């Protein structure tokens, strides 16, 4: 039995962005996050590909598609609808003699056991199976390529004619529809409420550190906390209660971070107080107020790649690393 | 006994360096007696940078020199977020405040808005009146 996967990344079309700033930023964050933003040390796309490999699915194609396109066509799908990237991927796998196609749209996070879903699909002998959670359908489906190959029209249209069966999934699902959902996902991963495990070594209870991360001896770190690759927590910082500091971040002296998600390459300045927030680039989203602010001052919050830490030289000197160098 | 005056300052939507300088100048010129009470209304503020924050501290310092008090009036969610981030919310919370029912007089919003020097020269600021 040969299985391949087609993963589609939803992208917002030009001109569709909402005029509301907060909404715009949410859209921009979610579109970026699937493929490039790391959550607890790895992007959702990379995690999915790793999961599929664990289930023995080696062939995988990633395509981008209009976020507004339905995941599966309706029965009354109009003629002539051509989803070129998707069609090409399906055609390629049909030619290769793949038996089943796993279709996944990376718009939600879920802990579906793909092996179990494919087993259900084969046992029930259905042509098309879509996952279904208690709050609605999930964009994960399995289809027999033989059912598609026999069709005269496009594969997309052939899909609309197939009898569909539902695979009931009662595990963890996060729709990632609101910005706060990303924070919740990181938090749920840290607290072990879903399978999104931090990618790093657990150095002590509830504290995970990726390779190359640095935590100053004077910093207070109380888990659950994840510190990503190459990230640095400077002197006298307090990091506690559900914090994910992703790759290449710098949290400068005396700053308090609590219950927050700091996305990769972010610099947090000296003596700040970051609570229940998402910080990405120079933007800070305050979850409790549902408000986003942009900060133009590089001394406060900035992209870590361009910021200068005035205190890092002093910290290094005090630790004696300058002399060692 | 000298009576204290209350000055309500409505800060503009963008409170940056320029508006901060203007706030400083105008407050100094309006302190007519001791114990001034300054109420900073940040309800319209959408963006405040470090110069703006510095100006708030300077304002507090100036008022403190004259045994007065600075209090925040209404604060927009954006301004509140920035004040919390920089921990300035705590600083102002600790500062002595005056009774809420005290009469207040509002400086015209344009007084501290980001505008050209020509508009500033027109002097749209109302004179603070003794409470």
Coordinates of C-alpha atoms in Angstrom, one line a residue, chain A residues 90 94 144-153 155 158:
Chain A
X90 CA -2.5 14.6 -7.8
X94 CA -1.6 9.0 -9.9
X144 CA -8.4 6.5 -3.2
X145 CA -6.4 7.5 -6.2
X146 CA -8.2 4.8 -8.2
X147 CA -11.4 6.8 -7.8
X148 CA -9.8 9.9 -9.1
X149 CA -7.9 8.3 -12.0
X150 CA -11.1 6.9 -13.4
X151 CA -12.7 10.3 -13.8
X152 CA -13.0 12.0 -17.2
X153 CA -12.9 15.6 -15.9
X155 CA -9.3 15.5 -10.4
X158 CA -13.8 14.0 -9.7

